[in-house]
Amino acid sequence: MIFQLKENYLADDQGFEKIKTTTMPVLLSKFPEKTFVGQVKYVYQTSNSMQTRIERFNWPQAN
């Protein structure tokens, strides 16, 4: 999943945590935790630069 951000929530850890706490409940409401493997990519782009952060999901298998 890719989120293209209109505001730069990636500039610092506090902003990134804010956007994660907003987006993750939406993702997990559609795809419950531990039912998928993948990544979420957050992208903020201006005409001069691009910032990205990636959250990976690969939960260990229960034995």
C-alpha positions as a Python dict, from the first residue, in 0.01 Angstrom:
ca = {
    (1, 'M'): (0, 0, 0),
    (2, 'I'): (130, 348, -84),
    (3, 'F'): (16, 667, 85),
    (4, 'Q'): (99, 987, -104),
    (5, 'L'): (95, 1261, 158),
    (6, 'K'): (-11, 1621, 100),
    (7, 'E'): (171, 1735, 413),
    (8, 'N'): (521, 1638, 522),
    (9, 'Y'): (462, 1400, 811),
    (10, 'L'): (797, 1237, 739),
    (11, 'A'): (1026, 1522, 844),
    (12, 'D'): (1044, 1403, 1205),
    (13, 'D'): (952, 1102, 1417),
    (14, 'Q'): (661, 1281, 1587),
    (15, 'G'): (495, 1360, 1253),
    (16, 'F'): (554, 1008, 1129),
    (17, 'E'): (395, 857, 1440),
    (18, 'K'): (96, 1087, 1389),
    (19, 'I'): (35, 967, 1033),
    (20, 'K'): (93, 602, 1131),
    (21, 'T'): (-163, 621, 1413),
    (22, 'T'): (-412, 758, 1160),
    (23, 'T'): (-349, 513, 876),
    (24, 'M'): (-276, 184, 1050),
    (25, 'P'): (-623, 136, 1206),
    (26, 'V'): (-777, 181, 860),
    (27, 'L'): (-543, -79, 707),
    (28, 'L'): (-594, -326, 992),
    (29, 'S'): (-973, -285, 976),
    (30, 'K'): (-964, -421, 620),
    (31, 'F'): (-677, -668, 661),
    (32, 'P'): (-644, -797, 1018),
    (33, 'E'): (-303, -816, 1181),
    (34, 'K'): (-102, -1131, 1100),
    (35, 'T'): (-319, -1214, 796),
    (36, 'F'): (-89, -1060, 535),
    (37, 'V'): (275, -993, 448),
    (38, 'G'): (366, -668, 279),
    (39, 'Q'): (464, -309, 332),
    (40, 'V'): (317, 36, 366),
    (41, 'K'): (508, 314, 195),
    (42, 'Y'): (453, 677, 293),
    (43, 'V'): (562, 930, 29),
    (44, 'Y'): (587, 1308, 45),
    (45, 'Q'): (698, 1474, -277),
    (46, 'T'): (766, 1833, -376),
    (47, 'S'): (893, 1964, -707),
    (48, 'N'): (1250, 1942, -571),
    (49, 'S'): (1258, 1636, -350),
    (50, 'M'): (1093, 1319, -229),
    (51, 'Q'): (1088, 1162, 117),
    (52, 'T'): (974, 809, 191),
    (53, 'R'): (935, 581, 489),
    (54, 'I'): (840, 216, 476),
    (55, 'E'): (673, -4, 735),
    (56, 'R'): (720, -376, 665),
    (57, 'F'): (484, -649, 785),
    (58, 'N'): (609, -1005, 804),
    (59, 'W'): (479, -1161, 1123),
    (60, 'P'): (641, -1480, 1248),
    (61, 'Q'): (438, -1794, 1194),
    (62, 'A'): (288, -1948, 1507),
    (63, 'N'): (396, -2307, 1577),
}
